[in-house]
Amino acid sequence: MKVLLPLIMIVYSSFLFGQSAEERLFDGRIPISLTYDSTSVFRNPLNGWVMYAGRTAEPTYWDKEYYVDELQKFVKVIDYASACYVRTSWSSLNPKEGVYTWRDTTTQIGRLIRGAMKRGVPIAFRIVVDGRDQGMNTPKFVFSAGARYYMENDKHPDRLTPLPQDPIFQRYYERFIKAFAKDFNDPETVAFIDAYGLGKWGEAHNVVYAEAGEAAEEQVQRWKEEVFDWVTDVYTKYFTKVPLIINYHRLIGHPQSWGDPNPESEELLEKAIAKGYGLRQDAFGMTEYYADWEEDFAAKWRYKRPIIMEGGWITAGQHRYWIDPSKRYRQGHPEDVRQGEFDIAAAAHVNMMDFRAGDTDSWFEYAFPLVKQFIAEGGYRLYPEEIALPKVINNKGLVHITHRWQNKGWGYFPNNIPQWNYKYKVAFALLDQNGLAKQVFVDDNCEPSDWRQGVSVMYDYKAQLNVPKGGYSWGLAIVDRTKADQPAIQLAVDGVLSSEGWLKLQDVEVQ
């Protein structure tokens, strides 16, 4: 039935909208064809480009510009971004017990977060605890309280990595996440939380549970599963409104950093997905690390959970990207890597791509056509192809509206994730002369997460009218039902918006 219903809708849509204008006026409804907008940058949730900010970013970060030869001018990165991603440490956010630096406007992280909020760019976080490569990422007070740790190199006695199965570590970590969520469980200011954070660089692999040879493989396996359940439970307990993301690594939570896919990886990841997690991968474009297993896993969850990409190769002197097994990347040609990432992202139908820290310049200076192409084709772009509305209605009569939609992007609108719980819906409004909504009609039978690129879906909607007689105009929006049906999602259509964000369609007389 799920397969047949869209097909029936399309056939009916073709019948209705394939008629002549005179034939379609049989019940007083007049069809309106809307012009598709394929170029505008929309800051819609879980969609578009992600800019990166380091934990020590200064206020000037927001003014960063790059010269685009195609445009013959400098442009700001922020003008193309839908979110700002911060990969930081637990210790930088919580250096002392009960001290949270994001609440202090004089700290670098506090200034950075407020800078994003001031500019209307939602922020996203990954919080790292592993101390092997980056110094003390877990606060010292946790170890002082007795949490067990691993020290990889005696030459760096300050680089301690907590053992995640340790109950003292878990108690302090949950206390921190609870405080963090108190301020950041807010979809207005937070795009998503990269909600695992264990292992090297927080990438969910090479997780240390014991010294080499200290524990049997069966014991390590048990710790891995228990820790995975614990950390995903902690995040889902406190972050109930903000999307959660996890790295779909072939060795998720495993002590190894690389190798053949672990048989338990898919099962563990799907446990997180069942709790509401979306997906992210940190090695797009690295064809040895993002290979068949990763491609198959992404395909399995396509249109069921949003996918976010991060490019693996840093071309600005840090990585020897030209040794990639694909042999597609020429030394000295970062644009080759950007194209490789783009192609894999398109195949995975990702919702978000990244302006990777340290490599953002290559997107604007060498691969700007790909930036524009992702804006036009990637993620989701929700387009109302045609609306049939009455121009005259009895003030106690029925409103009859037919509307047809398509998602023009290769991703999908993840209205189905538990944190959103289908809160976004198509709505029509009768607007007064000041553009204010006097009555809102929400079509609950219309589900935007079902829309796919290349497939038009039509809906037939009827509702009771209840406004005074007079002249109005029709408005259209995708609204947030949890916010008194306010317009919430930017539509990919040219047109005029009311002060409240409704797309103005045509005049209507209520008699």
Short mmCIF file of C-alpha atoms in Angstrom, two decimals:
data_model
loop_
_atom_site.label_atom_id
_atom_site.label_comp_id
_atom_site.label_asym_id
_atom_site.label_seq_id
_atom_site.Cartn_x
_atom_site.Cartn_y
_atom_site.Cartn_z
CA MET A 1 0.00 0.00 0.00
CA LYS A 2 2.93 2.35 0.79
CA VAL A 3 4.26 1.77 -2.71
CA LEU A 4 0.93 2.15 -4.46
CA LEU A 5 -0.30 5.28 -2.69
CA PRO A 6 2.28 7.72 -4.15
CA LEU A 7 1.68 6.21 -7.59
CA ILE A 8 -2.06 6.76 -7.25
CA MET A 9 -1.40 10.34 -6.14
CA ILE A 10 0.83 10.96 -9.15
CA VAL A 11 -1.75 9.59 -11.57
CA TYR A 12 -4.48 11.74 -10.00
CA SER A 13 -2.11 14.70 -10.02
CA SER A 14 -1.45 14.22 -13.73
CA PHE A 15 -5.19 14.08 -14.37
CA LEU A 16 -5.97 17.22 -12.39
CA PHE A 17 -3.06 19.38 -13.46
CA GLY A 18 -3.04 18.07 -17.01
CA GLN A 19 -6.49 19.56 -17.64
CA SER A 20 -7.10 22.92 -19.25
CA ALA A 21 -7.62 25.97 -17.01
CA GLU A 22 -11.35 25.97 -17.85
CA GLU A 23 -11.75 22.30 -16.89
CA ARG A 24 -9.96 22.89 -13.59
CA LEU A 25 -12.30 25.68 -12.58
CA PHE A 26 -15.20 23.29 -12.11
CA ASP A 27 -15.23 23.80 -8.35
CA GLY A 28 -13.83 27.32 -8.18
CA ARG A 29 -10.23 26.35 -7.56
CA ILE A 30 -7.57 28.07 -9.62
CA PRO A 31 -4.19 26.38 -10.12
CA ILE A 32 -1.03 28.37 -9.41
CA SER A 33 2.30 27.30 -10.87
CA LEU A 34 5.27 28.43 -8.81
CA THR A 35 8.81 29.16 -10.02
CA TYR A 36 11.51 26.88 -8.67
CA ASP A 37 14.51 28.49 -6.94
CA SER A 38 17.61 26.37 -7.56
CA THR A 39 20.31 28.78 -6.39
CA SER A 40 19.44 30.37 -3.05
CA VAL A 41 21.24 29.24 0.10
CA PHE A 42 18.70 28.11 2.69
CA ARG A 43 19.61 27.73 6.36
CA ASN A 44 17.22 24.88 6.90
CA PRO A 45 17.88 22.38 9.71
CA LEU A 46 20.05 19.35 8.94
CA ASN A 47 20.69 20.62 5.43
CA GLY A 48 23.44 22.37 3.49
CA TRP A 49 27.05 23.31 4.13
CA VAL A 50 28.72 23.11 7.55
CA MET A 51 31.53 25.52 8.43
CA TYR A 52 34.12 24.44 11.01
CA ALA A 53 35.47 26.34 13.99
CA GLY A 54 38.38 25.32 16.17
CA ARG A 55 38.10 25.36 19.93
CA THR A 56 40.35 28.45 20.00
CA ALA A 57 38.63 30.38 17.22
CA GLU A 58 38.59 34.14 17.70
CA PRO A 59 35.77 36.56 16.76
CA THR A 60 37.50 37.36 13.44
CA TYR A 61 36.71 33.79 12.41
CA TRP A 62 33.21 34.88 11.42
CA ASP A 63 34.57 37.42 8.94
CA LYS A 64 36.76 34.93 7.05
CA GLU A 65 36.63 35.55 3.30
CA TYR A 66 37.98 33.77 0.22
CA TYR A 67 38.38 35.06 -3.28
CA VAL A 68 36.19 33.29 -5.84
CA ASP A 69 37.55 33.69 -9.34
CA GLU A 70 34.21 32.79 -10.91
CA LEU A 71 32.53 35.67 -9.07
CA GLN A 72 35.52 38.02 -9.28
CA LYS A 73 35.12 38.95 -5.63
CA PHE A 74 35.69 37.88 -2.02
CA VAL A 75 32.86 36.05 -0.28
CA LYS A 76 32.25 35.12 3.35
CA VAL A 77 32.09 31.46 4.27
CA ILE A 78 29.23 32.12 6.67
CA ASP A 79 27.02 33.27 3.79
CA TYR A 80 27.07 29.71 2.44
CA ALA A 81 26.74 27.80 5.72
CA SER A 82 23.73 26.33 7.52
CA ALA A 83 25.61 25.31 10.67
CA CYS A 84 28.91 25.72 12.50
CA TYR A 85 30.68 22.57 13.74
CA VAL A 86 32.92 22.72 16.81
CA ARG A 87 35.09 19.74 17.67
CA THR A 88 36.27 20.47 21.17
CA SER A 89 37.24 18.73 24.41
CA TRP A 90 35.47 18.00 27.65
CA SER A 91 38.29 19.76 29.52
CA SER A 92 37.91 22.97 27.50
CA LEU A 93 34.20 23.09 28.31
CA ASN A 94 34.45 21.92 31.93
CA PRO A 95 37.99 22.62 33.22
CA LYS A 96 37.01 22.50 36.90
CA GLU A 97 34.21 20.76 38.69
CA GLY A 98 31.05 22.84 38.32
CA VAL A 99 32.74 25.34 35.95
CA TYR A 100 31.29 25.50 32.42
CA THR A 101 33.19 27.80 30.08
CA TRP A 102 30.39 28.23 27.54
CA ARG A 103 28.48 30.21 30.15
CA ASP A 104 31.35 32.71 30.47
CA THR A 105 31.28 35.32 27.68
CA THR A 106 34.97 36.14 28.25
CA THR A 107 36.21 32.67 27.25
CA GLN A 108 37.05 31.77 23.66
CA ILE A 109 34.42 29.05 23.49
CA GLY A 110 31.85 31.37 25.04
CA ARG A 111 32.58 34.08 22.48
CA LEU A 112 32.48 31.58 19.65
CA ILE A 113 29.09 30.18 20.65
CA ARG A 114 27.59 33.62 21.10
CA GLY A 115 29.06 34.69 17.79
CA ALA A 116 27.17 31.88 16.06
CA MET A 117 23.96 32.71 17.87
CA LYS A 118 24.28 36.40 17.03
CA ARG A 119 24.61 35.56 13.35
CA GLY A 120 21.77 33.09 13.33
CA VAL A 121 23.94 30.07 12.52
CA PRO A 122 23.08 26.95 14.56
CA ILE A 123 26.09 25.34 16.20
CA ALA A 124 27.03 21.65 16.38
CA PHE A 125 29.41 19.83 18.71
CA ARG A 126 31.66 16.83 19.05
CA ILE A 127 33.17 16.49 22.52
CA VAL A 128 36.45 14.54 22.68
CA VAL A 129 37.77 12.79 25.82
CA ASP A 130 40.75 10.81 24.44
CA GLY A 131 44.10 12.35 25.41
CA ARG A 132 46.64 10.48 23.29
CA ASP A 133 47.18 12.97 20.46
CA GLN A 134 45.72 16.26 21.61
CA GLY A 135 46.65 16.60 25.26
CA MET A 136 44.39 16.40 28.28
CA ASN A 137 40.91 16.26 26.77
CA THR A 138 39.31 14.96 29.97
CA PRO A 139 39.40 17.32 32.99
CA LYS A 140 42.07 16.58 35.61
CA PHE A 141 39.51 16.60 38.41
CA VAL A 142 38.01 13.39 36.98
CA PHE A 143 41.32 11.56 37.40
CA SER A 144 41.90 13.17 40.79
CA ALA A 145 38.59 11.63 41.85
CA GLY A 146 39.98 8.19 41.03
CA ALA A 147 38.94 7.50 37.41
CA ARG A 148 41.19 4.89 35.79
CA TYR A 149 43.20 5.91 32.75
CA TYR A 150 45.62 4.83 30.05
CA MET A 151 48.88 6.67 29.33
CA GLU A 152 50.27 5.87 25.90
CA ASN A 153 53.66 7.57 26.23
CA ASP A 154 55.67 8.15 29.42
CA LYS A 155 57.15 11.25 27.77
CA HIS A 156 53.72 12.84 27.94
CA PRO A 157 52.46 12.12 31.47
CA ASP A 158 49.75 14.75 31.09
CA ARG A 159 48.10 12.96 28.16
CA LEU A 160 45.72 10.69 29.98
CA THR A 161 42.90 8.79 28.31
CA PRO A 162 40.04 7.64 30.55
CA LEU A 163 38.88 4.04 30.45
CA PRO A 164 35.24 4.55 29.46
CA GLN A 165 33.90 1.56 31.40
CA ASP A 166 35.17 3.08 34.65
CA PRO A 167 32.22 4.04 36.92
CA ILE A 168 33.90 7.23 38.21
CA PHE A 169 34.50 8.45 34.67
CA GLN A 170 30.91 7.62 33.71
CA ARG A 171 29.47 9.43 36.73
CA TYR A 172 31.35 12.66 36.02
CA TYR A 173 30.74 12.45 32.27
CA GLU A 174 26.98 12.08 32.68
CA ARG A 175 26.98 15.00 35.11
CA PHE A 176 28.73 17.09 32.45
CA ILE A 177 26.38 16.03 29.63
CA LYS A 178 23.38 16.85 31.81
CA ALA A 179 24.71 20.39 32.36
CA PHE A 180 25.62 20.72 28.69
CA ALA A 181 22.15 19.67 27.55
CA LYS A 182 20.54 22.10 29.96
CA ASP A 183 21.84 24.91 27.74
CA PHE A 184 22.08 23.20 24.35
CA ASN A 185 19.03 20.95 24.04
CA ASP A 186 17.60 23.71 21.86
CA PRO A 187 16.91 23.17 18.13
CA GLU A 188 16.83 26.93 17.56
CA THR A 189 20.52 27.32 18.35
CA VAL A 190 21.95 23.79 17.94
CA ALA A 191 22.05 21.96 14.60
CA PHE A 192 23.11 18.55 15.93
CA ILE A 193 25.25 16.81 18.54
CA ASP A 194 27.92 14.36 17.36
CA ALA A 195 27.00 12.15 20.28
CA TYR A 196 29.65 9.50 20.96
CA GLY A 197 33.00 11.24 21.28
CA LEU A 198 35.12 8.26 22.40
CA GLY A 199 38.24 6.96 20.68
CA LYS A 200 40.98 8.82 18.85
CA TRP A 201 39.79 12.28 17.85
CA GLY A 202 36.32 11.25 19.01
CA GLU A 203 35.88 9.26 15.80
CA ALA A 204 34.55 6.15 17.59
CA HIS A 205 37.46 3.85 16.70
CA ASN A 206 40.66 2.91 18.60
CA VAL A 207 38.85 3.08 21.94
CA VAL A 208 41.07 2.07 24.89
CA TYR A 209 39.57 -0.19 27.56
CA ALA A 210 42.78 -1.67 29.03
CA GLU A 211 46.55 -1.93 28.63
CA ALA A 212 47.64 -4.23 25.81
CA GLY A 213 47.30 -7.85 26.95
CA GLU A 214 45.63 -6.87 30.21
CA ALA A 215 42.15 -8.16 29.34
CA ALA A 216 40.82 -11.08 27.36
CA GLU A 217 39.11 -10.42 24.03
CA GLU A 218 35.76 -11.52 25.45
CA GLN A 219 36.07 -9.01 28.28
CA VAL A 220 36.93 -6.18 25.89
CA GLN A 221 33.96 -7.10 23.72
CA ARG A 222 31.67 -6.94 26.75
CA TRP A 223 33.06 -3.54 27.76
CA LYS A 224 32.63 -2.25 24.23
CA GLU A 225 28.93 -3.16 24.14
CA GLU A 226 28.26 -1.92 27.66
CA VAL A 227 30.02 1.40 27.05
CA PHE A 228 28.22 1.85 23.74
CA ASP A 229 24.85 1.31 25.39
CA TRP A 230 25.77 3.61 28.27
CA VAL A 231 27.03 6.58 26.22
CA THR A 232 24.17 6.48 23.71
CA ASP A 233 21.69 6.24 26.58
CA VAL A 234 23.25 9.29 28.26
CA TYR A 235 22.92 11.44 25.14
CA THR A 236 19.39 10.33 24.31
CA LYS A 237 18.36 10.89 27.93
CA TYR A 238 19.36 14.55 27.96
CA PHE A 239 19.17 15.61 24.30
CA THR A 240 15.52 15.10 23.46
CA LYS A 241 14.96 17.95 21.01
CA VAL A 242 18.26 18.18 19.10
CA PRO A 243 19.31 15.66 16.41
CA LEU A 244 21.99 13.19 17.52
CA ILE A 245 24.60 11.85 15.11
CA ILE A 246 27.04 8.93 15.26
CA ASN A 247 30.02 8.00 13.08
CA TYR A 248 29.18 4.88 11.09
CA HIS A 249 32.65 3.40 11.45
CA ARG A 250 33.34 -0.22 10.56
CA LEU A 251 35.12 -0.66 13.92
CA ILE A 252 32.68 1.31 16.06
CA GLY A 253 33.87 1.39 19.67
CA HIS A 254 36.63 -1.11 18.89
CA PRO A 255 40.24 -1.00 20.19
CA GLN A 256 41.57 -1.25 16.65
CA SER A 257 41.78 1.82 14.43
CA TRP A 258 41.53 0.11 11.06
CA GLY A 259 40.90 -3.28 9.51
CA ASP A 260 38.11 -5.42 8.14
CA PRO A 261 34.61 -4.53 9.38
CA ASN A 262 33.88 -5.90 12.83
CA PRO A 263 30.83 -8.21 12.76
CA GLU A 264 29.26 -6.33 15.70
CA SER A 265 29.60 -2.84 14.20
CA GLU A 266 26.36 -2.89 12.24
CA GLU A 267 24.40 -4.25 15.20
CA LEU A 268 25.77 -1.58 17.57
CA LEU A 269 25.09 1.23 15.13
CA GLU A 270 21.55 0.08 14.56
CA LYS A 271 20.97 0.10 18.32
CA ALA A 272 21.91 3.78 18.28
CA ILE A 273 19.73 4.42 15.24
CA ALA A 274 16.80 2.80 17.06
CA LYS A 275 17.33 5.37 19.82
CA GLY A 276 17.07 8.18 17.28
CA TYR A 277 20.62 8.70 16.03
CA GLY A 278 21.38 9.93 12.52
CA LEU A 279 24.59 9.15 10.66
CA ARG A 280 27.91 10.81 9.97
CA GLN A 281 31.19 9.66 8.47
CA ASP A 282 34.59 11.32 8.74
CA ALA A 283 36.40 9.80 5.76
CA PHE A 284 34.50 10.80 2.62
CA GLY A 285 36.92 10.82 -0.30
CA MET A 286 39.35 8.41 1.40
CA THR A 287 38.49 5.43 -0.74
CA GLU A 288 40.40 2.95 1.42
CA TYR A 289 38.55 4.05 4.56
CA TYR A 290 35.21 4.87 3.00
CA ALA A 291 34.66 1.74 0.92
CA ASP A 292 32.07 -0.96 0.28
CA TRP A 293 31.00 -1.47 3.90
CA GLU A 294 30.41 2.24 4.43
CA GLU A 295 28.62 2.65 1.11
CA ASP A 296 26.35 -0.30 1.82
CA PHE A 297 25.52 0.92 5.33
CA ALA A 298 24.62 4.39 4.05
CA ALA A 299 22.44 2.87 1.32
CA LYS A 300 20.60 0.74 3.87
CA TRP A 301 19.57 3.82 5.86
CA ARG A 302 18.96 6.19 2.97
CA TYR A 303 15.81 8.27 3.48
CA LYS A 304 15.41 6.72 6.96
CA ARG A 305 18.07 8.71 8.79
CA PRO A 306 19.96 11.83 7.68
CA ILE A 307 23.60 11.41 6.63
CA ILE A 308 26.28 14.05 7.22
CA MET A 309 29.68 13.91 5.56
CA GLU A 310 33.16 15.06 6.51
CA GLY A 311 35.98 15.01 4.00
CA GLY A 312 38.83 12.75 5.07
CA TRP A 313 41.80 14.20 3.20
CA ILE A 314 43.23 17.55 4.25
CA THR A 315 44.97 18.84 1.15
CA ALA A 316 46.69 21.84 2.76
CA GLY A 317 49.99 20.09 3.47
CA GLN A 318 48.83 17.65 6.16
CA HIS A 319 47.92 14.55 4.15
CA ARG A 320 49.47 12.75 1.15
CA TYR A 321 46.13 12.56 -0.60
CA TRP A 322 47.65 11.59 -3.97
CA ILE A 323 48.35 8.08 -2.61
CA ASP A 324 44.61 7.37 -2.36
CA PRO A 325 43.86 3.94 -3.91
CA SER A 326 41.38 5.49 -6.31
CA LYS A 327 44.32 7.17 -8.12
CA ARG A 328 41.97 10.08 -8.86
CA TYR A 329 43.90 12.74 -6.96
CA ARG A 330 46.88 14.49 -8.50
CA GLN A 331 49.47 16.00 -6.20
CA GLY A 332 48.98 19.76 -6.06
CA HIS A 333 45.37 19.53 -7.22
CA PRO A 334 43.05 19.83 -4.22
CA GLU A 335 40.13 20.24 -6.63
CA ASP A 336 40.53 16.51 -7.48
CA VAL A 337 39.91 15.62 -3.83
CA ARG A 338 36.94 17.94 -3.57
CA GLN A 339 35.41 16.30 -6.66
CA GLY A 340 36.03 12.85 -5.18
CA GLU A 341 34.33 13.82 -1.93
CA PHE A 342 31.43 15.36 -3.81
CA ASP A 343 30.84 12.26 -5.94
CA ILE A 344 30.82 9.94 -2.93
CA ALA A 345 28.56 12.34 -1.04
CA ALA A 346 26.11 12.36 -3.94
CA ALA A 347 26.10 8.56 -4.05
CA ALA A 348 25.37 8.49 -0.30
CA HIS A 349 22.59 11.10 -0.68
CA VAL A 350 24.01 13.19 2.16
CA ASN A 351 22.11 16.10 3.66
CA MET A 352 25.17 18.09 4.72
CA MET A 353 28.69 18.63 3.38
CA ASP A 354 31.61 20.27 5.14
CA PHE A 355 33.93 23.21 4.75
CA ARG A 356 36.63 21.28 6.60
CA ALA A 357 38.88 23.21 8.98
CA GLY A 358 42.19 23.94 7.27
CA ASP A 359 40.79 23.12 3.85
CA THR A 360 37.94 25.55 3.38
CA ASP A 361 39.99 27.69 1.00
CA SER A 362 40.16 24.89 -1.59
CA TRP A 363 36.36 24.77 -1.87
CA PHE A 364 36.14 28.46 -2.68
CA GLU A 365 39.36 28.95 -4.63
CA TYR A 366 39.50 25.68 -6.60
CA ALA A 367 36.10 23.99 -6.44
CA PHE A 368 33.47 26.70 -6.16
CA PRO A 369 31.29 25.13 -8.91
CA LEU A 370 30.87 22.16 -6.57
CA VAL A 371 29.79 24.48 -3.75
CA LYS A 372 27.05 25.82 -6.01
CA GLN A 373 26.16 22.37 -7.29
CA PHE A 374 25.58 21.03 -3.79
CA ILE A 375 23.40 24.03 -2.99
CA ALA A 376 21.34 23.30 -6.11
CA GLU A 377 21.22 19.51 -5.91
CA GLY A 378 22.24 18.26 -2.47
CA GLY A 379 20.36 17.84 0.76
CA TYR A 380 16.69 18.70 0.46
CA ARG A 381 15.01 21.48 -1.51
CA LEU A 382 11.26 21.40 -1.00
CA TYR A 383 9.31 22.73 -3.96
CA PRO A 384 5.54 23.27 -4.20
CA GLU A 385 5.10 22.57 -7.90
CA GLU A 386 1.49 23.62 -8.16
CA ILE A 387 -1.32 24.66 -5.83
CA ALA A 388 -5.03 24.78 -6.69
CA LEU A 389 -6.92 27.23 -4.45
CA PRO A 390 -10.37 28.83 -4.39
CA LYS A 391 -10.66 32.59 -5.02
CA VAL A 392 -14.11 32.84 -3.44
CA ILE A 393 -15.30 30.96 -0.33
CA ASN A 394 -18.38 31.00 1.88
CA ASN A 395 -17.30 32.04 5.38
CA LYS A 396 -18.89 28.94 6.88
CA GLY A 397 -18.04 26.60 4.03
CA LEU A 398 -15.34 24.10 3.27
CA VAL A 399 -11.90 25.04 2.01
CA HIS A 400 -10.77 22.69 -0.77
CA ILE A 401 -7.07 22.77 -1.71
CA THR A 402 -5.05 20.55 -3.98
CA HIS A 403 -1.26 20.76 -3.74
CA ARG A 404 1.61 18.97 -5.44
CA TRP A 405 5.19 18.76 -4.13
CA GLN A 406 8.63 17.49 -5.00
CA ASN A 407 11.93 17.37 -3.15
CA LYS A 408 14.44 18.60 -5.71
CA GLY A 409 17.47 17.57 -3.61
CA TRP A 410 19.12 14.18 -3.47
CA GLY A 411 18.83 14.01 0.34
CA TYR A 412 15.62 13.97 2.32
CA PHE A 413 13.77 16.10 4.83
CA PRO A 414 14.24 14.10 8.08
CA ASN A 415 10.93 14.97 9.67
CA ASN A 416 10.75 11.37 10.89
CA ILE A 417 13.63 11.49 13.38
CA PRO A 418 12.42 11.08 16.98
CA GLN A 419 13.72 14.47 18.09
CA TRP A 420 11.46 16.16 15.52
CA ASN A 421 8.61 13.63 15.73
CA TYR A 422 6.95 14.82 12.51
CA LYS A 423 6.59 18.34 13.85
CA TYR A 424 6.95 20.02 10.44
CA LYS A 425 3.80 20.08 8.30
CA VAL A 426 2.48 21.77 5.17
CA ALA A 427 0.06 24.53 6.06
CA PHE A 428 -2.05 27.17 4.32
CA ALA A 429 -3.19 30.44 5.87
CA LEU A 430 -5.67 33.17 5.21
CA LEU A 431 -3.69 36.40 5.55
CA ASP A 432 -5.28 39.76 6.32
CA GLN A 433 -4.33 43.03 4.65
CA ASN A 434 -1.31 43.32 6.97
CA GLY A 435 -0.08 39.85 6.02
CA LEU A 436 -1.00 38.32 9.37
CA ALA A 437 -2.44 34.80 9.52
CA LYS A 438 -6.08 34.84 10.64
CA GLN A 439 -6.73 31.13 10.14
CA VAL A 440 -4.22 28.35 9.55
CA PHE A 441 -5.03 25.05 7.83
CA VAL A 442 -2.54 22.22 8.50
CA ASP A 443 -2.61 19.19 6.23
CA ASP A 444 -1.64 16.41 8.65
CA ASN A 445 -1.97 13.79 5.92
CA CYS A 446 0.87 15.36 3.95
CA GLU A 447 4.26 14.06 5.11
CA PRO A 448 7.36 15.91 3.78
CA SER A 449 9.84 13.20 4.83
CA ASP A 450 8.29 10.99 2.13
CA TRP A 451 9.22 13.32 -0.74
CA ARG A 452 11.97 12.15 -3.10
CA GLN A 453 13.90 13.72 -5.94
CA GLY A 454 12.19 13.20 -9.27
CA VAL A 455 8.84 12.08 -7.79
CA SER A 456 5.87 14.45 -7.61
CA VAL A 457 3.28 13.79 -4.91
CA MET A 458 -0.19 15.33 -4.86
CA TYR A 459 -2.53 15.88 -1.90
CA ASP A 460 -6.20 16.79 -1.67
CA TYR A 461 -7.15 18.74 1.44
CA LYS A 462 -10.47 19.97 2.85
CA ALA A 463 -11.13 21.95 6.02
CA GLN A 464 -13.80 24.10 7.63
CA LEU A 465 -13.51 27.86 7.18
CA ASN A 466 -14.01 30.11 10.18
CA VAL A 467 -13.07 33.75 9.53
CA PRO A 468 -15.10 36.95 9.10
CA LYS A 469 -16.16 38.01 5.62
CA GLY A 470 -13.74 40.15 3.69
CA GLY A 471 -10.68 40.18 1.47
CA TYR A 472 -7.69 37.97 2.28
CA SER A 473 -4.72 36.41 0.54
CA TRP A 474 -3.57 32.81 0.61
CA GLY A 475 -0.30 31.97 2.31
CA LEU A 476 1.74 28.75 2.16
CA ALA A 477 4.42 27.43 4.53
CA ILE A 478 5.90 24.39 6.17
CA VAL A 479 5.21 25.14 9.81
CA ASP A 480 6.51 23.92 13.15
CA ARG A 481 3.58 22.41 15.03
CA THR A 482 5.44 22.78 18.35
CA LYS A 483 5.66 26.56 17.81
CA ALA A 484 2.05 27.52 17.26
CA ASP A 485 2.23 26.66 13.55
CA GLN A 486 4.81 29.30 12.68
CA PRO A 487 6.51 29.06 9.25
CA ALA A 488 9.76 27.19 9.84
CA ILE A 489 11.30 25.79 6.62
CA GLN A 490 12.47 27.86 3.67
CA LEU A 491 10.88 26.63 0.44
CA ALA A 492 12.77 26.40 -2.84
CA VAL A 493 10.49 28.79 -4.69
CA ASP A 494 10.62 32.37 -5.91
CA GLY A 495 8.02 34.57 -4.30
CA VAL A 496 7.09 37.18 -1.73
CA LEU A 497 6.97 36.33 1.96
CA SER A 498 4.73 37.94 4.55
CA SER A 499 6.20 39.41 7.73
CA GLU A 500 5.46 36.09 9.44
CA GLY A 501 7.15 34.06 6.71
CA TRP A 502 4.15 32.86 4.68
CA LEU A 503 4.63 32.58 0.92
CA LYS A 504 1.93 34.78 -0.61
CA LEU A 505 -0.05 32.98 -3.33
CA GLN A 506 -3.21 34.80 -4.48
CA ASP A 507 -6.14 36.89 -3.24
CA VAL A 508 -9.32 35.26 -1.95
CA GLU A 509 -12.72 36.71 -1.07
CA VAL A 510 -14.63 35.30 1.89
CA GLN A 511 -18.37 35.93 1.42
#
